[in-house]
Coordinates of C-alpha atoms in Angstrom, one line a residue:
X1 CA -1.8 -16.7 11.0
X2 CA -2.6 -14.7 7.6
X3 CA 0.3 -14.9 5.0
X4 CA 2.2 -12.1 4.1
X5 CA 3.6 -11.6 0.8
X6 CA 7.6 -11.5 1.0
X7 CA 9.8 -10.6 -1.7
X8 CA 12.6 -13.3 -1.5
X9 CA 15.5 -11.7 -3.4
X10 CA 15.9 -8.2 -2.6
X11 CA 19.1 -6.4 -3.3
X12 CA 20.2 -4.0 -0.6
X13 CA 19.9 -0.4 -1.7
X14 CA 22.6 1.6 -2.1
X15 CA 23.3 4.2 0.7
X16 CA 23.3 6.6 -2.0
X17 CA 19.7 5.8 -3.4
X18 CA 18.7 6.2 0.2
X19 CA 19.9 9.5 1.0
X20 CA 18.6 10.7 -2.4
X21 CA 15.0 9.5 -1.5
X22 CA 15.3 11.1 1.9
X23 CA 16.6 14.4 0.3
X24 CA 13.5 14.4 -1.9
X25 CA 11.5 13.9 1.2
X26 CA 12.8 16.7 3.1
X27 CA 10.7 19.1 0.9
X28 CA 7.6 17.4 2.1
X29 CA 6.9 19.7 5.0
X30 CA 3.1 19.4 4.8
X31 CA 3.6 15.8 4.8
X32 CA 5.6 15.5 7.9
X33 CA 3.5 17.6 9.7
X34 CA 0.5 15.6 9.1
X35 CA 2.7 12.4 10.1
X36 CA 3.4 14.4 13.1
X37 CA -0.2 15.0 14.3
X38 CA -1.0 11.4 13.6
X39 CA 1.6 10.0 15.6
X40 CA 3.2 11.9 18.3
X41 CA -0.4 11.9 19.9
X42 CA 0.4 8.3 20.6
X43 CA 4.0 8.8 22.0
X44 CA 5.0 9.2 25.6
X45 CA 7.9 11.4 26.9
X46 CA 10.9 9.0 26.4
X47 CA 11.0 7.9 22.6
X48 CA 13.2 5.7 20.8
X49 CA 13.1 6.4 16.8
X50 CA 13.7 3.3 15.0
X51 CA 15.3 4.2 11.7
X52 CA 15.6 8.0 12.1
X53 CA 17.5 8.5 8.4
X54 CA 18.2 11.9 8.0
X55 CA 16.1 13.2 11.0
X56 CA 13.2 14.3 8.8
X57 CA 10.8 13.0 11.7
X58 CA 13.1 13.7 14.6
X59 CA 12.7 17.4 14.7
X60 CA 9.1 16.7 15.3
X61 CA 10.1 14.7 18.5
X62 CA 12.3 17.5 20.4
X63 CA 9.6 18.5 22.5
X64 CA 10.2 15.2 24.4
X65 CA 12.1 14.7 27.4
X66 CA 14.3 12.3 25.7
X67 CA 14.7 10.9 22.1
X68 CA 16.8 8.4 21.0
X69 CA 17.4 8.2 17.2
X70 CA 18.9 5.1 15.8
X71 CA 19.6 4.1 12.0
X72 CA 21.8 1.4 10.7
X73 CA 23.3 3.7 7.9
X74 CA 26.6 5.8 9.6
X75 CA 25.8 8.3 6.8
X76 CA 22.2 9.3 8.2
X77 CA 23.7 9.5 11.4
X78 CA 26.3 11.8 10.3
X79 CA 23.8 14.1 8.7
X80 CA 21.1 13.8 11.7
X81 CA 24.1 15.1 14.0
X82 CA 24.6 18.0 11.7
X83 CA 21.2 18.9 11.4
X84 CA 20.5 18.8 15.0
X85 CA 23.5 20.1 17.0
X86 CA 23.7 20.6 20.7
X87 CA 20.3 19.2 21.4
X88 CA 20.4 18.1 25.0
X89 CA 17.6 15.7 24.8
X90 CA 18.7 14.1 21.8
X91 CA 21.0 11.0 21.5
X92 CA 22.0 9.1 18.5
X93 CA 23.7 6.0 17.5
X94 CA 24.2 3.7 14.7
X95 CA 22.5 0.4 15.1
X96 CA 20.3 -2.2 13.4
X97 CA 17.2 -2.9 15.2
X98 CA 17.8 -6.7 14.3
X99 CA 21.3 -6.6 16.0
X100 CA 21.8 -7.8 19.6
X101 CA 23.1 -4.4 20.8
X102 CA 19.8 -3.0 20.1
X103 CA 18.8 -4.8 23.5
X104 CA 21.3 -2.8 25.2
X105 CA 18.7 0.3 24.7
X106 CA 16.4 -1.3 27.5
X107 CA 18.5 0.9 29.9
X108 CA 17.1 4.1 28.1
X109 CA 13.9 3.2 29.9
X110 CA 11.4 3.9 26.6
X111 CA 8.1 4.5 26.8
X112 CA 7.5 4.5 23.2
X113 CA 9.2 3.2 20.0
X114 CA 8.5 5.1 16.7
X115 CA 9.2 3.1 13.5
X116 CA 7.9 5.3 10.2
X117 CA 8.4 3.2 7.1
X118 CA 11.2 1.1 8.1
X119 CA 9.9 -2.4 9.2
X120 CA 9.3 -3.3 5.6
X121 CA 13.2 -2.9 5.0
X122 CA 13.7 -5.7 7.6
X123 CA 13.6 -9.3 6.6
X124 CA 12.6 -10.4 10.0
X125 CA 9.9 -8.1 10.9
X126 CA 8.6 -10.3 13.8
X127 CA 12.1 -10.3 15.3
X128 CA 12.2 -6.6 15.0
X129 CA 9.0 -5.7 16.8
X130 CA 9.9 -8.4 19.6
X131 CA 13.3 -6.4 19.9
X132 CA 11.3 -3.1 19.9
X133 CA 9.0 -4.2 22.6
X134 CA 11.8 -5.7 24.7
X135 CA 13.3 -2.1 25.2
X136 CA 10.0 -0.6 26.3
X137 CA 8.8 -0.2 29.8
X138 CA 5.5 -2.1 30.5
X139 CA 2.5 -0.4 29.1
X140 CA 4.8 1.2 26.5
X141 CA 3.8 1.6 23.0
X142 CA 5.1 0.7 19.5
X143 CA 3.9 3.3 16.7
X144 CA 4.2 2.1 12.9
X145 CA 3.6 3.7 9.7
X146 CA 4.3 1.0 7.2
X147 CA 3.2 0.6 3.2
X148 CA 0.0 -1.1 2.7
X149 CA -1.5 -3.6 0.1
X150 CA 1.0 -6.0 -1.6
X151 CA -0.5 -5.5 -4.7
X152 CA 1.0 -1.8 -4.9
X153 CA 4.3 -3.6 -4.8
X154 CA 6.5 -2.2 -7.5
X155 CA 10.0 -0.8 -8.6
X156 CA 10.2 1.9 -6.3
X157 CA 9.5 -0.6 -3.5
X158 CA 12.1 -2.9 -4.8
X159 CA 14.8 -0.2 -5.0
X160 CA 14.1 0.7 -1.7
X161 CA 14.6 -2.7 -0.3
X162 CA 11.1 -3.3 0.8
X163 CA 10.7 -7.0 1.4
X164 CA 6.7 -6.7 1.8
X165 CA 3.8 -4.3 1.8
X166 CA 1.1 -5.0 4.6
X167 CA -2.8 -5.0 5.3
X168 CA -4.4 -4.6 8.8
X169 CA -5.0 -8.5 8.8
X170 CA -1.4 -9.3 8.4
X171 CA 0.0 -6.7 10.8
X172 CA -2.5 -7.9 13.4
X173 CA -1.1 -11.5 13.0
X174 CA 2.4 -10.3 13.1
X175 CA 1.9 -8.1 16.4
X176 CA 0.2 -11.0 18.2
X177 CA 3.1 -13.3 17.2
X178 CA 5.6 -10.6 18.5
X179 CA 3.8 -10.6 21.6
X180 CA 2.4 -7.0 21.2
X181 CA -1.2 -6.0 21.4
X182 CA -2.8 -4.6 18.3
X183 CA -4.4 -1.1 19.8
X184 CA -5.3 0.5 16.4
X185 CA -4.8 0.2 12.7
X186 CA -6.1 2.6 10.4
X187 CA -5.0 3.3 6.6
X188 CA -3.8 6.6 5.4
X189 CA -3.1 8.5 2.3
X190 CA -5.7 7.5 -0.1
X191 CA -4.5 9.8 -3.2
X192 CA -0.9 8.2 -2.4
X193 CA -2.6 4.6 -3.1
X194 CA -3.7 5.4 -6.8
X195 CA -0.2 7.3 -7.3
X196 CA 1.8 4.5 -5.9
X197 CA -0.2 1.9 -7.9
X198 CA 0.2 4.3 -11.1
X199 CA 4.3 4.7 -10.6
X200 CA 4.2 0.7 -9.8
X201 CA 2.0 -0.7 -12.9
X202 CA 1.8 2.1 -15.4
X203 CA 4.9 4.2 -15.2
X204 CA 7.2 1.4 -13.6
X205 CA 9.2 4.2 -11.8
X206 CA 12.2 3.2 -9.8
X207 CA 12.5 6.7 -7.8
X208 CA 9.8 9.5 -6.9
X209 CA 10.1 12.3 -8.5
X210 CA 10.8 16.0 -7.4
X211 CA 7.8 17.3 -9.1
X212 CA 5.5 14.3 -7.6
X213 CA 6.7 15.1 -4.2
X214 CA 6.0 18.8 -4.6
X215 CA 2.7 18.5 -6.1
X216 CA 1.4 15.9 -3.5
X217 CA 2.8 17.8 -0.5
X218 CA 1.5 21.5 -1.6
X219 CA -1.7 20.8 -3.2
X220 CA -3.1 17.3 -2.1
X221 CA -1.8 16.8 1.8
X222 CA -3.5 19.8 3.0
X223 CA -7.2 18.8 1.8
X224 CA -6.6 15.1 2.0
X225 CA -5.4 15.3 5.6
X226 CA -8.5 17.3 6.9
X227 CA -10.8 14.7 4.7
X228 CA -9.0 11.4 6.5
X229 CA -9.0 13.2 10.1
X230 CA -13.0 13.3 9.7
X231 CA -13.4 9.7 7.6
X232 CA -12.1 6.2 8.3
X233 CA -10.9 4.7 5.2
X234 CA -11.0 1.0 3.6
X235 CA -7.9 1.4 2.0
X236 CA -4.7 3.8 1.8
X237 CA -0.9 3.9 0.4
X238 CA 0.1 3.3 4.2
X239 CA -1.2 1.9 7.5
X240 CA -0.7 3.9 10.8
X241 CA -0.5 1.3 13.8
X242 CA -0.5 1.6 17.6
X243 CA 0.9 -1.6 19.3
X244 CA 1.0 -2.2 23.0
X245 CA 3.4 -3.8 25.5
X246 CA 0.9 -5.3 28.1
X247 CA 3.5 -6.8 30.6

């Protein structure tokens, strides 16, 4: 099995830091629209969103038959419920994907799990993937966006509580050990690769700036997303992954 770089001593991020980071990202409208185009094409009609946060992506799922949004942070679920009141096809629960309680969501009969920029926060990511697979109906899928390349790991990763960054090879080995079939894995956000490296190794930033998010979303994402739709890339800031439950 390919070795994965694990940061052994990661203090848990404060709820305030997580909320502030997600608040910054609420302004990234073009980025979330791009994510939606890439991710939703693989999803079915009954979706469990693992690590929904403030619901920045949840709104993209509300055309589905049923959505179950979960997050381990009660403050995030509270904000999500305020953001999307009276949505008959949306349920939300405070739950950690690693907990025994998660297994109870098998009764939801989900055909898809979506987990965006969350798996890297879970120390036992193999167990988390097994948990996701266990609540899916046969043939269901797990769709991930995860941070790529251990060499990019820096202060922002540490402050966010990231245990690791991935490669296609390490993710493939992880999926196999979790009993899931790797259907596809592609790198995305090649511009972000260079920006994250600079933040990590030159500027040593501990948080993304509002200005960086604004420039990236307004000027770079519209061009970059069209280019990446046409050209497969050998690297990127993130990996977009589709895993399949075969039994």
